[in-house]
mmCIF file of C-alpha atoms in Angstrom:
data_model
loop_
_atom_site.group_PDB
_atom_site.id
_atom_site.type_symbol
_atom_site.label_atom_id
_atom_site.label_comp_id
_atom_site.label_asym_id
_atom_site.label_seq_id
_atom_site.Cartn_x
_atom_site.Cartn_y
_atom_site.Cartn_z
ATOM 1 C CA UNK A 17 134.787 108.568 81.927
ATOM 2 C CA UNK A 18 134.262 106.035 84.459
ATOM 3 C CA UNK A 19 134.937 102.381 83.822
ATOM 4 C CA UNK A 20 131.678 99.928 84.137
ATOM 5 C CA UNK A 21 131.822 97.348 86.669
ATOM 6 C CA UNK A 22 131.389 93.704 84.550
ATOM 7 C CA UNK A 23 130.332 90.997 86.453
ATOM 8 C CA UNK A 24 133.406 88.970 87.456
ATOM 9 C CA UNK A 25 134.367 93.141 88.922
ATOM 10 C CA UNK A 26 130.714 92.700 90.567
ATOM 11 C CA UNK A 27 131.636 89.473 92.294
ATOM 12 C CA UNK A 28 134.983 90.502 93.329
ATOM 13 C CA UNK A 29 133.345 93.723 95.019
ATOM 14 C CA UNK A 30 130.576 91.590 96.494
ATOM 15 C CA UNK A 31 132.868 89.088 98.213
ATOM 16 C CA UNK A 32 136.044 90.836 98.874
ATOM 17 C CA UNK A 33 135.369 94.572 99.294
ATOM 18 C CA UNK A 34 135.157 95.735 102.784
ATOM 19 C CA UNK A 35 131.665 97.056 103.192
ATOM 20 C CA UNK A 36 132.824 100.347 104.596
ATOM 21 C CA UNK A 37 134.820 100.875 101.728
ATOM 22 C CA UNK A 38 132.327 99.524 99.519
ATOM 23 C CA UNK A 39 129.917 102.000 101.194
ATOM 24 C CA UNK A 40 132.249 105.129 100.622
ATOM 25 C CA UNK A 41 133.077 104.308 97.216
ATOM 26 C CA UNK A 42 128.901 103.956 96.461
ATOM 27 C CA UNK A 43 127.759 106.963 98.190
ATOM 28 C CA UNK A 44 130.803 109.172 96.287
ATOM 29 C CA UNK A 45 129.036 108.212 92.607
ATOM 30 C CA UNK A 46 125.567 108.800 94.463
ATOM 31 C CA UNK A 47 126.736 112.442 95.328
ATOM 32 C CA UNK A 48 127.860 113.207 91.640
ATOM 33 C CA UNK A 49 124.378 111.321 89.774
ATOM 34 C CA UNK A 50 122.206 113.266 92.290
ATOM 35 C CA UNK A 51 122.157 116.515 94.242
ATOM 36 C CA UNK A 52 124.104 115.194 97.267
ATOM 37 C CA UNK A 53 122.416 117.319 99.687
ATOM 38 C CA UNK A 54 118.583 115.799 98.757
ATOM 39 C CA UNK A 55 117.076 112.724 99.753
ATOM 40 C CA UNK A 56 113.291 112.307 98.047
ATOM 41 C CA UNK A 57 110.892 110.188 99.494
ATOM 42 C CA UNK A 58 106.796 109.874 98.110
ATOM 43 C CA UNK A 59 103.657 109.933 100.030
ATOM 44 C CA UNK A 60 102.014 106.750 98.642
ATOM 45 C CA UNK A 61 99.800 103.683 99.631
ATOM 46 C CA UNK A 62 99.357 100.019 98.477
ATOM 47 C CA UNK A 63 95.791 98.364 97.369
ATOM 48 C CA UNK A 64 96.315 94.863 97.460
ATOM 49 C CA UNK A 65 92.848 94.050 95.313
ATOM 50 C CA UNK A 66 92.959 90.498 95.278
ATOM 51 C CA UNK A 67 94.967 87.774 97.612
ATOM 52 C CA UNK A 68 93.550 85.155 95.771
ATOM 53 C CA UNK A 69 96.432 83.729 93.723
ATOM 54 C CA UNK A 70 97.305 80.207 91.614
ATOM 55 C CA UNK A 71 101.258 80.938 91.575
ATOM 56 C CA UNK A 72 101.185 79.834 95.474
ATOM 57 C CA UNK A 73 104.980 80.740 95.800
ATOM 58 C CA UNK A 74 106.675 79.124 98.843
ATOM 59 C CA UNK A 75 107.738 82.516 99.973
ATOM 60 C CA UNK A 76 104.861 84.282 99.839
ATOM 61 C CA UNK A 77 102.414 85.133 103.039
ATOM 62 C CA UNK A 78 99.832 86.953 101.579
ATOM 63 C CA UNK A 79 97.847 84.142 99.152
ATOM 64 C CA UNK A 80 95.218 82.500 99.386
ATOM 65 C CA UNK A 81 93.339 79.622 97.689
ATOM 66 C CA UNK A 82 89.465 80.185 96.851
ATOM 67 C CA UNK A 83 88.266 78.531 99.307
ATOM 68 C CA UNK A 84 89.980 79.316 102.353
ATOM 69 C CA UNK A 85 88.480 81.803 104.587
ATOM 70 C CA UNK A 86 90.463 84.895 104.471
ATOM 71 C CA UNK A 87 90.401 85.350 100.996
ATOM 72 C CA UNK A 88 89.061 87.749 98.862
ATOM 73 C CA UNK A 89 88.313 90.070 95.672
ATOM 74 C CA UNK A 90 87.673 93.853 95.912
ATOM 75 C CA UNK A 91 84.472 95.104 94.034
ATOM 76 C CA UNK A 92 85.379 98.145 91.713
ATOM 77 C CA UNK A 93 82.716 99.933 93.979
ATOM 78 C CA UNK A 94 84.992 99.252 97.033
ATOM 79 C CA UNK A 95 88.262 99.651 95.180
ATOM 80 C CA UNK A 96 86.991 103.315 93.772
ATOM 81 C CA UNK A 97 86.052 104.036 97.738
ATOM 82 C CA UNK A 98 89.828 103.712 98.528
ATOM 83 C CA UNK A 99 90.616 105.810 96.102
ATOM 84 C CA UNK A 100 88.670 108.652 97.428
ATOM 85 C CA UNK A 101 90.172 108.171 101.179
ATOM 86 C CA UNK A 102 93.668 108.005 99.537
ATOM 87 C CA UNK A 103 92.857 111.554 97.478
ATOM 88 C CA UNK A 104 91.448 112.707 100.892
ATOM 89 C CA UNK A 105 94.396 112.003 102.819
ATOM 90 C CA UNK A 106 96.642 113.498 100.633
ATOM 91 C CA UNK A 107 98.061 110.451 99.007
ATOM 92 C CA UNK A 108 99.683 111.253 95.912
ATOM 93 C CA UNK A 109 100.490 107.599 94.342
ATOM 94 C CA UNK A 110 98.741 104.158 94.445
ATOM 95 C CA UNK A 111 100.503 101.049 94.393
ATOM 96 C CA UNK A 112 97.821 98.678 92.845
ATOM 97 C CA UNK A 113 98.952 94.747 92.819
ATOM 98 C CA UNK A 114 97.247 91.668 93.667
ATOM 99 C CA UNK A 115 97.257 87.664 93.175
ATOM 100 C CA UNK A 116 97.104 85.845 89.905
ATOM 101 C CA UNK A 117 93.690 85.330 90.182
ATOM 102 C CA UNK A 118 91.976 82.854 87.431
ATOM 103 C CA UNK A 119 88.789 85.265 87.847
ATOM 104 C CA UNK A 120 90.559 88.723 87.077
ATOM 105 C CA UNK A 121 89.607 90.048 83.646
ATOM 106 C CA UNK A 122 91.642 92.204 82.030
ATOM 107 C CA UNK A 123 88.584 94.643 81.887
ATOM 108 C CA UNK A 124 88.186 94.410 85.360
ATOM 109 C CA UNK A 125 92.012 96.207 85.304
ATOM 110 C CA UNK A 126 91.246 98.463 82.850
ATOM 111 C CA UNK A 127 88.014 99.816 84.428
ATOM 112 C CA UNK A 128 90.307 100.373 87.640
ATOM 113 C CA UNK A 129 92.892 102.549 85.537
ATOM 114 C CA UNK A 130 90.115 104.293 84.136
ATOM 115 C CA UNK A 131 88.682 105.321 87.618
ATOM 116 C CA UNK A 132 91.876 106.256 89.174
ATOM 117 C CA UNK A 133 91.741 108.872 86.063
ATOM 118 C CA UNK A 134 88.683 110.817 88.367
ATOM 119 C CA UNK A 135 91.158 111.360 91.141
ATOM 120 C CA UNK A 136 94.318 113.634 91.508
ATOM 121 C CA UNK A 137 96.236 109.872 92.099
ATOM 122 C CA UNK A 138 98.770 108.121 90.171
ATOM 123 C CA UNK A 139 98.007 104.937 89.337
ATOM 124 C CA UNK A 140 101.593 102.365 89.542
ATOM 125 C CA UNK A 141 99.861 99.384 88.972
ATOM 126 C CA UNK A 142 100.410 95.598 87.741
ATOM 127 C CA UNK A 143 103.692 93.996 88.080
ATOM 128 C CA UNK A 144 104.799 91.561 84.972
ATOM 129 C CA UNK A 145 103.722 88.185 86.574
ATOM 130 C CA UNK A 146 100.072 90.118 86.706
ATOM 131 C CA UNK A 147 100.177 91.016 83.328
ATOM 132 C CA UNK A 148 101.277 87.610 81.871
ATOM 133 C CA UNK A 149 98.751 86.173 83.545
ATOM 134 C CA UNK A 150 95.592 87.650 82.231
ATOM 135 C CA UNK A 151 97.044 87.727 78.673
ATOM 136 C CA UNK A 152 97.162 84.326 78.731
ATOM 137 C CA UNK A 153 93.658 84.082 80.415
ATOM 138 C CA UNK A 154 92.526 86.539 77.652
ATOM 139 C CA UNK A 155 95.027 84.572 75.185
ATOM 140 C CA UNK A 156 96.145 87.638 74.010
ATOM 141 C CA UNK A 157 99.882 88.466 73.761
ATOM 142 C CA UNK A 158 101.505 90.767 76.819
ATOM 143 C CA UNK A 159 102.401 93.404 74.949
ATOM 144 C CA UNK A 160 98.724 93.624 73.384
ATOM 145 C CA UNK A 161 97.451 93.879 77.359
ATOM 146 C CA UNK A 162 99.943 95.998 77.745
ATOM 147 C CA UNK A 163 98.852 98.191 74.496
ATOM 148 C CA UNK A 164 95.050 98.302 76.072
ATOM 149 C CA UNK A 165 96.640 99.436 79.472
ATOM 150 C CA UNK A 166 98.389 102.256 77.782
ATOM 151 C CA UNK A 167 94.985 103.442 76.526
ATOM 152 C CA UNK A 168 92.999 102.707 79.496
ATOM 153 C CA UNK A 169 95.955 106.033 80.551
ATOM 154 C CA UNK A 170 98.023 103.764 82.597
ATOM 155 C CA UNK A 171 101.695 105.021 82.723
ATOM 156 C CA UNK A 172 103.568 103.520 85.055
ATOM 157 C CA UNK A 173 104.246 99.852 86.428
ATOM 158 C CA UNK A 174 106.304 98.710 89.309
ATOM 159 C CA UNK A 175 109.085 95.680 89.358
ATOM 160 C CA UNK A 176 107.313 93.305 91.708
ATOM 161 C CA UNK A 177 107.451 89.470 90.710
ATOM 162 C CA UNK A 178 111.147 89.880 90.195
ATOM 163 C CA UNK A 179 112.760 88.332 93.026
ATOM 164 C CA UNK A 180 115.595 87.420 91.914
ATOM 165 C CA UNK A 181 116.248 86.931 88.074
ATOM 166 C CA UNK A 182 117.583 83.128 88.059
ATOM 167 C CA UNK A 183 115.750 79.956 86.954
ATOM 168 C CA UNK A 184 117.327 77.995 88.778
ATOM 169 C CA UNK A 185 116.138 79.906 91.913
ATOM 170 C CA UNK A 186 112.713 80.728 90.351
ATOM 171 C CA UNK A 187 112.036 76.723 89.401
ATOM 172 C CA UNK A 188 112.668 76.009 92.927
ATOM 173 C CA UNK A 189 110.862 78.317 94.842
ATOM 174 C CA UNK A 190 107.817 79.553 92.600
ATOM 175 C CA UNK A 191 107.577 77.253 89.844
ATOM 176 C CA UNK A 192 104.228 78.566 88.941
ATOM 177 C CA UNK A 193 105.369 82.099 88.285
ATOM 178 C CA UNK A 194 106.677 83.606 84.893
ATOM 179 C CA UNK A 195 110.177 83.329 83.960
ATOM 180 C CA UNK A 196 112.960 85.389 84.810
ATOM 181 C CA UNK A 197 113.600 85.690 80.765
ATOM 182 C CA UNK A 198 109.668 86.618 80.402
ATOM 183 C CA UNK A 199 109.586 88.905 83.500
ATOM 184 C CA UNK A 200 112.089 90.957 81.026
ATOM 185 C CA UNK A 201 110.661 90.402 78.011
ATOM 186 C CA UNK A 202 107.624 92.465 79.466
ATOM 187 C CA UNK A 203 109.362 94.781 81.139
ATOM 188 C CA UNK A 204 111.233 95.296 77.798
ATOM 189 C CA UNK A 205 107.940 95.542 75.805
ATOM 190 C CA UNK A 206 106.407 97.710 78.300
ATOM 191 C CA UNK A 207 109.467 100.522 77.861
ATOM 192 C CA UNK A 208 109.337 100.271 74.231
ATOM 193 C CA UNK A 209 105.209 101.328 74.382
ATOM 194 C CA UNK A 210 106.712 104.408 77.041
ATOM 195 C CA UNK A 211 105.819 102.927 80.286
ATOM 196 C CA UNK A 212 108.571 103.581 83.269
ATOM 197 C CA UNK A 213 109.471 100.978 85.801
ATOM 198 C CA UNK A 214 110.735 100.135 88.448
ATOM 199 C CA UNK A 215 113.294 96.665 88.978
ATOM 200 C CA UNK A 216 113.228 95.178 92.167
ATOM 201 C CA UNK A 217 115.226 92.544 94.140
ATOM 202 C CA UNK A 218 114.045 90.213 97.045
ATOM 203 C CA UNK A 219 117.107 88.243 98.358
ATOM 204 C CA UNK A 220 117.736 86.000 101.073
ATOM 205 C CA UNK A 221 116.064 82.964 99.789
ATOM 206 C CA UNK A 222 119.377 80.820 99.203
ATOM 207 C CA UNK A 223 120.350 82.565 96.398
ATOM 208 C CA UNK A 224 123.880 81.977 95.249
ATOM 209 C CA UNK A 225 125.915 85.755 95.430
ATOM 210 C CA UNK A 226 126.491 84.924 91.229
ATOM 211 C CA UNK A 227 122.817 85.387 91.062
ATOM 212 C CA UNK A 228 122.539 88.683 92.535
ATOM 213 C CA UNK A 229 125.373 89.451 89.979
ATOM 214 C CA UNK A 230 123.466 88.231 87.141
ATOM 215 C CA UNK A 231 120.168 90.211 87.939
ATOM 216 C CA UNK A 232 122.106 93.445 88.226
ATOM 217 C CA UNK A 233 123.068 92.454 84.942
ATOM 218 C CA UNK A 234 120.043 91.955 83.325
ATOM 219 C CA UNK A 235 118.181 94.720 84.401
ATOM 220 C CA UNK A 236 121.127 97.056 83.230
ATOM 221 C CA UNK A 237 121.134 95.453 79.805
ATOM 222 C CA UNK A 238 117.668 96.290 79.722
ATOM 223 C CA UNK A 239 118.294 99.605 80.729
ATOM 224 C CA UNK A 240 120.985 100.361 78.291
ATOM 225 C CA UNK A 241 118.536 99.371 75.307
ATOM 226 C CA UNK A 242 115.610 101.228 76.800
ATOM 227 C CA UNK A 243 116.170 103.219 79.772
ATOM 228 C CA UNK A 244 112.617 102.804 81.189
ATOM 229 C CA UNK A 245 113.647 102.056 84.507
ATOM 230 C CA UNK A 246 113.354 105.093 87.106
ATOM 231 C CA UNK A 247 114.870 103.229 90.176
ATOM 232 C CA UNK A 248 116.222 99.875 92.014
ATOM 233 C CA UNK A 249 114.773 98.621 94.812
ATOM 234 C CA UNK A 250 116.219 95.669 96.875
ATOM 235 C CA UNK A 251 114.567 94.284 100.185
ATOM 236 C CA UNK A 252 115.164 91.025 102.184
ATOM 237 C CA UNK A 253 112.752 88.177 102.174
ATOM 238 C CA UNK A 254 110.410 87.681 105.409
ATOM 239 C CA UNK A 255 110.653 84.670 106.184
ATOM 240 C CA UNK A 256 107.376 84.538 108.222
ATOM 241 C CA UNK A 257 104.343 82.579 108.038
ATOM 242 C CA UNK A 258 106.086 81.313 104.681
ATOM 243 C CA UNK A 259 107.078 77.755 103.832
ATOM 244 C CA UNK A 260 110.399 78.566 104.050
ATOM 245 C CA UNK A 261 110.076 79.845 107.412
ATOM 246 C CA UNK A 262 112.895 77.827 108.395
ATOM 247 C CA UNK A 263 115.015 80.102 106.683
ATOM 248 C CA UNK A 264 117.787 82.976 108.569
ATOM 249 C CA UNK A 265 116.890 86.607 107.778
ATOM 250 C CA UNK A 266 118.978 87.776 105.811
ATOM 251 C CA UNK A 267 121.847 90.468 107.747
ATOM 252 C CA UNK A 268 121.546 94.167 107.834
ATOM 253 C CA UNK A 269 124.839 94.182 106.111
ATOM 254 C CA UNK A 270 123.889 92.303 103.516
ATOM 255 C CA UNK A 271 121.372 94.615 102.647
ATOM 256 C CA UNK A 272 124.088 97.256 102.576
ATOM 257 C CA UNK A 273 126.252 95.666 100.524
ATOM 258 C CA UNK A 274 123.731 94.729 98.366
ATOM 259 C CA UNK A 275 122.395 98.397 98.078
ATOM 260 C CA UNK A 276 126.365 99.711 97.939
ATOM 261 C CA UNK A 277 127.203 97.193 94.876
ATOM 262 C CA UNK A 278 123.562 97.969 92.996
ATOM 263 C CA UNK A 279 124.576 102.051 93.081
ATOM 264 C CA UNK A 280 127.990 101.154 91.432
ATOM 265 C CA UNK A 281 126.764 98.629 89.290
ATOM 266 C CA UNK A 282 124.001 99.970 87.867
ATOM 267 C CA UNK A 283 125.967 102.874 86.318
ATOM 268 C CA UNK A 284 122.572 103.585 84.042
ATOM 269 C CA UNK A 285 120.150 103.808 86.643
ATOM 270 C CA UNK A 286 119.263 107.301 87.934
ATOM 271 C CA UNK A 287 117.724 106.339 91.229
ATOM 272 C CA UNK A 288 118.461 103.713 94.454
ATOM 273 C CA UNK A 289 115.701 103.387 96.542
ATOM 274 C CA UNK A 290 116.805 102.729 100.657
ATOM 275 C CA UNK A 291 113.820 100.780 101.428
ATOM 276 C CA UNK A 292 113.244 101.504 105.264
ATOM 277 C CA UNK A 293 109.655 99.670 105.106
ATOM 278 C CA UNK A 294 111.295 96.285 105.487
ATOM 279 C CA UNK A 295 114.276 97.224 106.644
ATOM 280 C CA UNK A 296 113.645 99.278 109.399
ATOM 281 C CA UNK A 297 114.039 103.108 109.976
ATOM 282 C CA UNK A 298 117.763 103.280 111.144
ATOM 283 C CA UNK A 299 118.994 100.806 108.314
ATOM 284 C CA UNK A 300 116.621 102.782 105.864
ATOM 285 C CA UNK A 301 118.892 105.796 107.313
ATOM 286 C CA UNK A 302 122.421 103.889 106.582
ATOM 287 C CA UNK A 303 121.465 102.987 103.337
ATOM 288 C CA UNK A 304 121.185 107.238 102.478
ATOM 289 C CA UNK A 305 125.186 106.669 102.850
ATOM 290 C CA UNK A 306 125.527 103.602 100.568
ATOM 291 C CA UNK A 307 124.326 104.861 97.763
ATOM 292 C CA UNK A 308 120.696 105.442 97.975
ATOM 293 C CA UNK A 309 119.052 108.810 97.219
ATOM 294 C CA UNK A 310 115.703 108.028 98.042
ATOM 295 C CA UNK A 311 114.307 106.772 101.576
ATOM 296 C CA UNK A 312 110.941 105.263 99.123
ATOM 297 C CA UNK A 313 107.361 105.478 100.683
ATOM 298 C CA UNK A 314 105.309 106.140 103.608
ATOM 299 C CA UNK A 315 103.006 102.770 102.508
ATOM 300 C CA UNK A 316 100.128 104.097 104.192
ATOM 301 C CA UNK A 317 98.664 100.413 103.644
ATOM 302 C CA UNK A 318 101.007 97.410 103.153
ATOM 303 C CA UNK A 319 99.355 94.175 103.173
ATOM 304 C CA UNK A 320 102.344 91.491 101.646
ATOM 305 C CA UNK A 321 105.435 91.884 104.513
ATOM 306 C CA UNK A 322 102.179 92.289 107.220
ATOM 307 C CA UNK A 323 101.578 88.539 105.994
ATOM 308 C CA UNK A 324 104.589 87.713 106.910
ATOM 309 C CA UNK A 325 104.440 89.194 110.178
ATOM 310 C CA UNK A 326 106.673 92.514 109.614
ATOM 311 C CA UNK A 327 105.070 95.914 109.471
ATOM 312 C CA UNK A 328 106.758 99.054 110.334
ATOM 313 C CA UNK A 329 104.354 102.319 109.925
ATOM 314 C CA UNK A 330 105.577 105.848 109.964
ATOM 315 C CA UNK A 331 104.324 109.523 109.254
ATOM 316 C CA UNK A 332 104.940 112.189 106.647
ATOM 317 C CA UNK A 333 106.805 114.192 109.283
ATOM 318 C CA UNK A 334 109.127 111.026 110.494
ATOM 319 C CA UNK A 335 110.137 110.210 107.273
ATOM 320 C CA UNK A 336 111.530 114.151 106.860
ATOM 321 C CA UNK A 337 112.501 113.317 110.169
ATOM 322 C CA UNK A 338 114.787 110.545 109.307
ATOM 323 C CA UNK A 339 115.997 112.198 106.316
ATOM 324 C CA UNK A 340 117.039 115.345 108.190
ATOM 325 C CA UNK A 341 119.061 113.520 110.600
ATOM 326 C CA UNK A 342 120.577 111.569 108.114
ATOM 327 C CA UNK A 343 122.279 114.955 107.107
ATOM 328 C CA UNK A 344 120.022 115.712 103.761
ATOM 329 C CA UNK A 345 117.097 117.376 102.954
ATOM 330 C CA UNK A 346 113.894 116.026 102.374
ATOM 331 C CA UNK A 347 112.019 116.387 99.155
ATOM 332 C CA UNK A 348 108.905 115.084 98.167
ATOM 333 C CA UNK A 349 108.353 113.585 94.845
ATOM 334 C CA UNK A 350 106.382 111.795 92.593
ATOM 335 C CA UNK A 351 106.060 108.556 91.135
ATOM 336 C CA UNK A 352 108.793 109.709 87.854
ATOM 337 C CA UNK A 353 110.546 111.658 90.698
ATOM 338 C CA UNK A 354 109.708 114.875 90.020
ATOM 339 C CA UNK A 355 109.481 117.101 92.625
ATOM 340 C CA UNK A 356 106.408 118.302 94.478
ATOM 341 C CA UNK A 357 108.405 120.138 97.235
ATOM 342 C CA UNK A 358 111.887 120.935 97.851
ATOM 343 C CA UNK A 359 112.305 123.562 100.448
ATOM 344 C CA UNK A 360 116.218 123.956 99.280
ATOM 345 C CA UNK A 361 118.067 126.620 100.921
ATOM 346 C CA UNK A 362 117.925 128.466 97.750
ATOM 347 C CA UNK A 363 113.981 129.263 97.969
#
């Protein structure tokens, strides 16, 4: 059986391992957790219903304040009308997150889980810093929002508002959001009702490389007691039209290394996501070799990393594209990563 990595092992790797080794040694436990011919990807969009937001996080793009010009609320009229142009288009998932908004209801969410129920769409909606936010509007406890979202026939909820898991990091740079220790706690509560997840990581805001450490950690604690995460998704931070513009971009290595030491780390987690989106197409295509076995989503709409002036757009067909000559074969999938299509040479 193999040995799991603990975190002064993670640190060591992270700091000391040469990345092509690192790399190797990643994509090898990839190959024997997943078919190592198959890559899955998803044909999904985003609806950003709301930029109006009071966290104001200094390395966010996409909020606004009430009053400023550009903001805005989507009616459930116009929300259900891009639902039936996703359906229409083939879109199989829908991303649903917005900004804490102080004039969100938590009916207002459930009516738009209950109208993505009229359409052949899955609904991966509200990350934890949205639902801590209206239970304390509602001042009800998360887990009872959580409870209603359950029977409203939500499922699934993605890892957004993670970041990175440190309060030391989180007190500095989004002060207003929930805590690292409550963005588990929901994430914990919401595994125990059956919901799957996602965890995510956003680096490249000065975090210290212990830090990265320490939120692999926590998320595969949380994974050992529940295992209602599906997969881990890591992107860098975009610095633009931010206040910490000022900021480098993070490397493409980095990313690498971070993806490489996630896949080994995360010994409990059945997926890595390569998330070519933000990090372009041909690192998206490296990252297949580093321990990713999914190249993630077309994101027919992406509104957050557009804020910050990045946006990178690609078809169905290019994304089986890059996967092909990446050496695998494509597979589509769903939102719990079952397959929709595998054309395997088998069938």
């Amino acid at each position: 059986m193999r040995r799991r990595l603990s975190p002064s092992e993670g640190l060591r790797l992270f700091f000391e391992e040469p990345l092509h080794i690192l790399g190797s040694r990643a994509h090898e436990l990839r190959c024997r957790l997943n078919d190592p011919e198959r890559v899955t990807y998803i044909v999904d969009t985003n609806i950003n219903y709301t930029n109006i937001c009071s966290s104001r996080c200094s390395f966010c793009a996409f909020w606004r304040s009430h009053e400023h010009p550009e903001s805005y609320t989507m009616s459930l009229e116009e929300y259900e009308e891009r639902l039936r142009d996703a359906e229409a288009s083939g879109i199989t998932t829908v991303l649903l997150q917005g900004g804490l908004n102080p004039d969100i209801s938590l009916n207002y969410m459930l009516e738009m889980v209950r109208r993505a129920r009229k359409y052949h769409i899955h609904l991966h909606a509200f990350s934890p810093p949205e639902i801590g936010f209206v239970a304390e509007k509602e001042g009800i406890s998360t887990r009872e929002a959580l409870l209603e979202l359950w029977s409203a026939g939500l499922r699934t909820i993605p890892g957004g508002g993670a970041e990175i898991l440190s309060e030391r990091l989180r007190n500095a740079l989004s002060p207003r959001k929930l805590s690292a220790q409550d963005w588990i706690r929901i994430m914990r509560e919401a595994h125990k009702i059956g919901f799957k997840t996602t965890a995510t990581m956003m680096f490249g805001v000065g975090e210290w490389p212990e830090e990265i450490v320490g939120h692999l950690e926590a998320i595969r604690k949380l994974q050992d007691e529940t295992g209602g995460f599906t997969a881990f998704i890591a992107w860098d931070f975009k610095p633009g039209n931010t206040r910490l513009a000022h900021l480098p971009k993070a490397s493409p290595t980095l990313y690498l290394r971070i993806i490489a030491l996630a896949r080994l780390y995360l010994d409990n987690f059945p997926h890595i996501q390569a998330s070519w989106s933000s990090q372009g197409k041909e690192i998206g295509q490296l990252a297949l070799h580093y321990g990713a076995d999914d190249l993630g989503s077309l994101l027919v709409e992406e509104n957050v990393m557009r804020s910050a002036g990045h946006r990178l757009t690609a078809t169905e067909s290019e994304i089986r594209e890059l996967i092909e000559a990446s050496g695998f074969r494509p597979a589509k999938r769903d939102t719990l990563y079952r397959l929709i299509s595998d054309p395997s040479p088998d069938h």
